[in-house]
Amino acid sequence: MSWIQLTIRTEQDRAEAIGDSLSELGAQAVTFVDAKDTPVYEPKPGEVHYWPNTEVIGLFDAEDDTDIVIAALQNDFGQQQPLAYTLNPLEDKDWEREWMDNFHPIQFGKRLWICPSWRDIPDPDAVNVMLDPGVAFGTGTHPTTALCLRWLDSLDLTDKTVVDFGCGSGILGIAALKLGAKRVIGIDIDPQALEASQANAERNGVGDQIELYLPENQPQFEADVVVANILAGPLRELQSVITDYCHPVGVLALSGILVEQAEEIEQLYARDFILEPVQTEGDWAMVSGFKK
Ligand SMILES: C[S@@+](CC[C@H](N)C(=O)[O-])C[C@H]1O[C@@H](n2cnc3c(N)ncnc32)[C@H](O)[C@@H]1O
């Protein structure tokens, strides 16, 4: 089977409506990506302000007529300013199969392993998270996730409560539970991420210890541990929300930050947290510390 991927860059407040239209127009899957830190269009002088900060990605069967889809979307959403979009044919090969072949168990820190659910466990005595991320982000292969997993492994999480902000596949919250935490609140803007997190938590026998919320339903809660692997933009905007989730002397890790953005995020969070030296992997940085 071959596919075509239609990516539309838009403002966040229109993303959900565009996603709904993509589904109605025949998309097999719709995903949302926060593209705040990679603006692609700056208004020229005199133009209507337009700053697309979200990518809405629709996956279509290669046989589908995407011209009709695009015309319908332009008609509904592109009257003032034509929608910015790209079309990417996915090669005619089994992408999922290739991904599964390439994803092997990986160790993080001393105790923790992330194991694809279709592979054998290398060390049965270790803390093993069995993972099948599906369409949601978070396999451990990305440096931003890896930094958080090592940080979680370094903590004593016994009986701790944890907020996993931007939970994606649920990988961080589930790892925390398997490392001894008693309760996790996972939050994500993507409903598919919440579904993937619940399924992965159940696969790991911790389904009854995790609660999952869209941001509009998120509960008031003070956790011992807060981990947020989202981009620098949301970390900036949601600083007070994320800070309030951490109870005094609780610990925090912020990831999804490019190395050159780390200082700004440190300055922002240093008001409320005593920060540790920034950890980096490749181009990515993690800011961590404990609440004053
Ligand atoms: C980089 S992924 C991290 C996934 C997983 N926690 C990990 O560490 O691999 C970021 C996740 O944050 C979610 N996200 C982005 N902006 C968000 C926001 N403002 N509020 C809540 N979740 C958000 C995305 O949908 C995505 O699932």
Short mmCIF file of C-alpha atoms and ligand atoms in Angstrom, two decimals:
data_model
loop_
_atom_site.label_atom_id
_atom_site.label_comp_id
_atom_site.label_asym_id
_atom_site.label_seq_id
_atom_site.Cartn_x
_atom_site.Cartn_y
_atom_site.Cartn_z
CA MET A 1 0.00 0.00 0.00
CA SER A 2 1.33 3.50 -0.68
CA TRP A 3 0.29 6.72 0.96
CA ILE A 4 0.32 10.45 0.49
CA GLN A 5 0.84 12.77 3.41
CA LEU A 6 -0.80 16.21 3.31
CA THR A 7 0.74 18.64 5.80
CA ILE A 8 -1.03 21.94 6.46
CA ARG A 9 0.58 24.68 8.48
CA THR A 10 -1.93 26.79 10.33
CA GLU A 11 -2.66 28.68 13.52
CA GLN A 12 -3.41 26.51 16.54
CA ASP A 13 -6.99 27.78 16.92
CA ARG A 14 -7.92 26.50 13.44
CA ALA A 15 -6.00 23.22 13.64
CA GLU A 16 -8.78 21.13 15.17
CA ALA A 17 -11.38 22.25 12.60
CA ILE A 18 -8.94 21.53 9.77
CA GLY A 19 -8.19 18.11 11.31
CA ASP A 20 -11.93 17.34 11.44
CA SER A 21 -12.28 18.34 7.77
CA LEU A 22 -9.34 16.13 6.81
CA SER A 23 -11.08 13.17 8.47
CA GLU A 24 -14.35 14.00 6.74
CA LEU A 25 -12.49 14.26 3.42
CA GLY A 26 -11.15 10.72 3.81
CA ALA A 27 -7.84 10.95 5.74
CA GLN A 28 -6.95 7.56 7.28
CA ALA A 29 -5.16 9.28 10.17
CA VAL A 30 -4.80 12.86 11.34
CA THR A 31 -1.99 14.07 13.60
CA PHE A 32 -1.08 17.46 15.03
CA VAL A 33 2.46 18.71 15.50
CA ASP A 34 3.38 21.87 17.36
CA ALA A 35 5.58 23.76 14.89
CA LYS A 36 5.92 26.91 16.96
CA ASP A 37 9.66 26.96 16.81
CA THR A 38 9.90 26.40 13.08
CA PRO A 39 7.91 29.28 11.55
CA VAL A 40 7.73 28.97 7.79
CA TYR A 41 5.93 32.12 6.84
CA GLU A 42 6.49 35.68 7.97
CA PRO A 43 3.97 38.31 6.85
CA LYS A 44 5.38 40.85 4.41
CA PRO A 45 4.69 44.53 5.22
CA GLY A 46 1.01 45.27 4.71
CA GLU A 47 -0.09 41.63 4.71
CA VAL A 48 -2.63 40.18 7.11
CA HIS A 49 -0.72 38.81 10.10
CA TYR A 50 -0.43 35.09 9.60
CA TRP A 51 1.84 32.91 11.67
CA PRO A 52 1.19 29.21 11.18
CA ASN A 53 2.39 27.43 14.29
CA THR A 54 0.75 24.02 14.03
CA GLU A 55 1.09 21.29 11.47
CA VAL A 56 -2.02 19.23 10.76
CA ILE A 57 -1.01 16.06 8.93
CA GLY A 58 -3.53 13.95 7.04
CA LEU A 59 -2.56 10.52 5.73
CA PHE A 60 -4.36 9.58 2.50
CA ASP A 61 -4.37 6.52 0.31
CA ALA A 62 -2.16 7.34 -2.70
CA GLU A 63 -5.19 6.59 -4.92
CA ASP A 64 -7.19 9.43 -3.33
CA ASP A 65 -7.53 12.68 -5.28
CA THR A 66 -5.77 15.17 -3.00
CA ASP A 67 -6.56 18.07 -5.41
CA ILE A 68 -10.20 17.73 -4.37
CA VAL A 69 -9.20 17.65 -0.69
CA ILE A 70 -7.03 20.75 -1.03
CA ALA A 71 -9.70 22.64 -3.01
CA ALA A 72 -12.28 21.87 -0.31
CA LEU A 73 -9.93 23.00 2.47
CA GLN A 74 -8.99 26.21 0.63
CA ASN A 75 -12.68 26.92 0.16
CA ASP A 76 -13.45 26.44 3.86
CA PHE A 77 -10.29 27.82 5.47
CA GLY A 78 -8.24 29.67 2.86
CA GLN A 79 -10.50 32.56 1.87
CA GLN A 80 -8.47 35.29 3.58
CA GLN A 81 -5.05 33.72 3.14
CA PRO A 82 -4.49 30.54 1.12
CA LEU A 83 -3.51 27.62 3.35
CA ALA A 84 0.19 26.71 3.29
CA TYR A 85 0.55 22.99 2.62
CA THR A 86 2.95 20.31 1.36
CA LEU A 87 2.24 16.92 -0.18
CA ASN A 88 4.67 14.06 0.44
CA PRO A 89 4.18 10.70 -1.22
CA LEU A 90 5.37 7.93 1.09
CA GLU A 91 7.35 5.36 -0.82
CA ASP A 92 5.59 2.18 -1.73
CA LYS A 93 6.98 0.07 1.05
CA ASP A 94 5.85 -1.03 4.41
CA TRP A 95 6.96 1.85 6.65
CA GLU A 96 5.64 0.30 9.79
CA ARG A 97 7.54 -2.91 9.10
CA GLU A 98 10.76 -0.97 8.48
CA TRP A 99 10.28 1.01 11.67
CA MET A 100 9.60 -2.16 13.64
CA ASP A 101 12.73 -3.78 12.22
CA ASN A 102 14.83 -0.78 13.23
CA PHE A 103 13.47 -0.33 16.74
CA HIS A 104 15.38 -2.44 19.26
CA PRO A 105 15.40 -2.53 23.08
CA ILE A 106 17.40 0.39 24.49
CA GLN A 107 18.77 0.87 28.02
CA PHE A 108 18.45 4.24 29.77
CA GLY A 109 20.48 4.85 32.91
CA LYS A 110 21.10 1.91 35.25
CA ARG A 111 17.75 0.16 35.58
CA LEU A 112 15.46 1.11 32.74
CA TRP A 113 14.93 -0.53 29.36
CA ILE A 114 12.43 0.46 26.66
CA CYS A 115 11.54 -2.65 24.67
CA PRO A 116 9.41 -2.78 21.53
CA SER A 117 6.46 -5.00 22.40
CA TRP A 118 7.30 -7.40 19.54
CA ARG A 119 10.89 -8.13 20.70
CA ASP A 120 12.43 -10.31 23.39
CA ILE A 121 13.43 -8.64 26.66
CA PRO A 122 17.26 -8.59 26.99
CA ASP A 123 17.29 -8.40 30.82
CA PRO A 124 14.19 -9.80 32.56
CA ASP A 125 15.42 -8.47 35.95
CA ALA A 126 15.63 -4.86 34.71
CA VAL A 127 12.77 -2.35 34.75
CA ASN A 128 11.28 -3.08 31.34
CA VAL A 129 8.77 -0.83 29.60
CA MET A 130 7.10 -2.64 26.71
CA LEU A 131 6.18 -0.08 24.10
CA ASP A 132 4.17 0.12 20.93
CA PRO A 133 3.94 3.85 20.27
CA GLY A 134 1.71 3.63 17.19
CA VAL A 135 1.15 7.11 15.78
CA ALA A 136 2.10 8.94 19.00
CA PHE A 137 5.55 10.44 19.61
CA GLY A 138 7.86 8.73 22.07
CA THR A 139 9.94 5.60 21.53
CA GLY A 140 13.07 6.62 23.40
CA THR A 141 15.02 6.91 20.18
CA HIS A 142 14.69 10.71 20.16
CA PRO A 143 17.28 12.57 22.29
CA THR A 144 14.59 14.65 24.02
CA THR A 145 12.92 11.48 25.33
CA ALA A 146 16.24 9.80 26.11
CA LEU A 147 17.33 12.72 28.31
CA CYS A 148 14.08 12.47 30.32
CA LEU A 149 14.27 8.67 30.64
CA ARG A 150 17.81 8.86 32.07
CA TRP A 151 16.69 11.60 34.46
CA LEU A 152 13.73 9.49 35.66
CA ASP A 153 16.02 6.48 36.11
CA SER A 154 18.31 8.59 38.33
CA LEU A 155 15.48 9.45 40.78
CA ASP A 156 13.99 7.48 43.65
CA LEU A 157 10.40 7.44 42.43
CA THR A 158 9.02 5.10 45.07
CA ASP A 159 5.40 6.10 45.80
CA LYS A 160 5.83 9.44 44.03
CA THR A 161 3.16 11.25 42.02
CA VAL A 162 4.17 12.38 38.53
CA VAL A 163 2.82 14.76 35.88
CA ASP A 164 3.83 13.83 32.32
CA PHE A 165 3.09 16.99 30.33
CA GLY A 166 2.93 16.24 26.58
CA CYS A 167 2.77 12.50 27.24
CA GLY A 168 2.74 11.31 23.58
CA SER A 169 2.99 7.51 23.71
CA GLY A 170 3.01 7.69 27.53
CA ILE A 171 6.62 6.51 27.61
CA LEU A 172 7.79 8.81 30.41
CA GLY A 173 4.81 8.35 32.71
CA ILE A 174 4.83 4.58 32.23
CA ALA A 175 8.59 4.45 32.87
CA ALA A 176 8.01 6.45 36.07
CA LEU A 177 5.33 3.98 37.22
CA LYS A 178 7.54 0.99 36.47
CA LEU A 179 10.35 2.70 38.40
CA GLY A 180 8.09 2.82 41.47
CA ALA A 181 5.85 5.89 41.15
CA LYS A 182 2.30 5.35 42.40
CA ARG A 183 0.28 7.71 40.20
CA VAL A 184 0.74 9.57 36.91
CA ILE A 185 -1.29 12.38 35.37
CA GLY A 186 -0.61 12.50 31.61
CA ILE A 187 -1.65 15.51 29.52
CA ASP A 188 -1.56 15.95 25.75
CA ILE A 189 -3.27 18.10 23.13
CA ASP A 190 -3.54 15.09 20.82
CA PRO A 191 -6.41 12.68 21.63
CA GLN A 192 -4.55 9.88 19.80
CA ALA A 193 -1.64 10.34 22.20
CA LEU A 194 -4.00 9.80 25.14
CA GLU A 195 -5.32 6.61 23.54
CA ALA A 196 -1.78 5.35 22.86
CA SER A 197 -0.73 6.19 26.45
CA GLN A 198 -3.68 4.26 27.91
CA ALA A 199 -3.00 1.22 25.69
CA ASN A 200 0.72 1.25 26.52
CA ALA A 201 0.02 1.66 30.24
CA GLU A 202 -2.33 -1.36 30.16
CA ARG A 203 0.27 -3.38 28.23
CA ASN A 204 2.65 -2.64 31.10
CA GLY A 205 0.17 -3.51 33.84
CA VAL A 206 -0.07 0.08 35.11
CA GLY A 207 -3.28 1.15 33.36
CA ASP A 208 -5.08 1.82 36.64
CA GLN A 209 -2.31 4.14 37.90
CA ILE A 210 -2.42 6.61 35.02
CA GLU A 211 -5.01 9.32 34.34
CA LEU A 212 -5.00 11.04 30.97
CA TYR A 213 -6.36 14.45 30.06
CA LEU A 214 -6.66 16.93 27.24
CA PRO A 215 -5.44 20.37 28.38
CA GLU A 216 -8.99 21.72 28.62
CA ASN A 217 -9.85 19.02 31.19
CA GLN A 218 -6.58 18.94 33.10
CA PRO A 219 -7.04 18.69 36.88
CA GLN A 220 -5.54 20.91 39.57
CA PHE A 221 -2.80 18.79 41.08
CA GLU A 222 0.54 19.14 42.83
CA ALA A 223 2.95 16.35 41.95
CA ASP A 224 6.29 15.24 43.39
CA VAL A 225 7.76 15.00 39.87
CA VAL A 226 6.90 16.97 36.73
CA VAL A 227 8.34 16.07 33.35
CA ALA A 228 7.48 18.06 30.22
CA ASN A 229 8.97 17.06 26.89
CA ILE A 230 7.35 19.67 24.64
CA LEU A 231 8.99 22.41 22.59
CA ALA A 232 10.54 25.62 23.96
CA GLY A 233 7.51 27.64 22.75
CA PRO A 234 4.94 25.80 24.88
CA LEU A 235 7.40 25.57 27.78
CA ARG A 236 7.60 29.37 27.67
CA GLU A 237 3.85 29.92 27.34
CA LEU A 238 2.85 27.28 29.88
CA GLN A 239 5.47 28.22 32.46
CA SER A 240 2.98 29.02 35.23
CA VAL A 241 0.81 25.94 34.48
CA ILE A 242 3.84 23.62 34.53
CA THR A 243 5.32 25.33 37.61
CA ASP A 244 2.02 25.02 39.51
CA TYR A 245 1.97 21.26 38.88
CA CYS A 246 5.12 20.86 40.96
CA HIS A 247 4.73 20.97 44.72
CA PRO A 248 7.38 22.71 46.89
CA VAL A 249 10.66 20.73 46.80
CA GLY A 250 9.24 18.63 43.98
CA VAL A 251 11.46 18.03 40.95
CA LEU A 252 11.06 19.13 37.35
CA ALA A 253 12.58 18.26 33.97
CA LEU A 254 11.92 20.25 30.80
CA SER A 255 12.91 18.80 27.45
CA GLY A 256 12.31 19.43 23.74
CA ILE A 257 14.62 22.45 24.00
CA LEU A 258 17.32 23.19 21.45
CA VAL A 259 20.72 23.83 23.03
CA GLU A 260 20.63 27.50 22.03
CA GLN A 261 17.20 27.92 23.70
CA ALA A 262 18.26 26.42 27.03
CA GLU A 263 19.51 29.63 28.64
CA GLU A 264 16.23 31.45 28.05
CA ILE A 265 14.21 28.56 29.49
CA GLU A 266 16.58 28.38 32.47
CA GLN A 267 16.10 32.08 33.18
CA LEU A 268 12.34 31.70 33.01
CA TYR A 269 12.13 28.72 35.37
CA ALA A 270 14.92 29.88 37.73
CA ARG A 271 12.34 32.14 39.40
CA ASP A 272 10.71 29.10 41.00
CA PHE A 273 13.33 26.31 40.75
CA ILE A 274 16.92 25.67 41.84
CA LEU A 275 18.32 24.36 38.56
CA GLU A 276 20.91 21.67 37.89
CA PRO A 277 23.51 21.99 35.10
CA VAL A 278 21.82 21.58 31.71
CA GLN A 279 22.11 18.08 30.21
CA THR A 280 22.52 17.82 26.45
CA GLU A 281 22.38 15.19 23.75
CA GLY A 282 23.19 16.27 20.20
CA ASP A 283 21.32 19.50 19.47
CA TRP A 284 18.92 18.98 22.38
CA ALA A 285 19.00 20.16 25.99
CA MET A 286 17.15 19.25 29.19
CA VAL A 287 16.66 21.73 32.02
CA SER A 288 16.00 20.19 35.44
CA GLY A 289 15.87 21.18 39.08
CA PHE A 290 13.79 21.26 42.24
CA LYS A 291 11.17 23.74 43.39
CA LYS A 292 12.16 26.44 45.86
C1 LIG B 1 8.05 15.65 21.81
S1 LIG B 1 6.55 14.82 22.14
C2 LIG B 1 6.96 14.02 23.68
C3 LIG B 1 6.29 12.70 23.88
C4 LIG B 1 6.79 11.89 25.06
N1 LIG B 1 6.48 12.54 26.33
C5 LIG B 1 8.29 11.68 24.97
O1 LIG B 1 9.00 12.18 25.83
O2 LIG B 1 8.74 11.03 24.02
C6 LIG B 1 5.58 16.18 22.63
C7 LIG B 1 4.14 15.85 22.94
O3 LIG B 1 3.57 17.02 23.52
C8 LIG B 1 2.29 17.24 22.99
N2 LIG B 1 2.05 18.68 23.10
C9 LIG B 1 2.52 19.68 22.31
N3 LIG B 1 2.11 20.87 22.75
C10 LIG B 1 1.36 20.62 23.87
C11 LIG B 1 0.64 21.45 24.78
N4 LIG B 1 0.59 22.76 24.62
N5 LIG B 1 -0.02 20.87 25.80
C12 LIG B 1 0.01 19.52 25.97
N6 LIG B 1 0.65 18.68 25.11
C13 LIG B 1 1.32 19.23 24.09
C14 LIG B 1 2.35 16.69 21.57
O4 LIG B 1 1.07 16.32 21.09
C15 LIG B 1 3.29 15.49 21.73
O5 LIG B 1 2.59 14.29 21.99
#
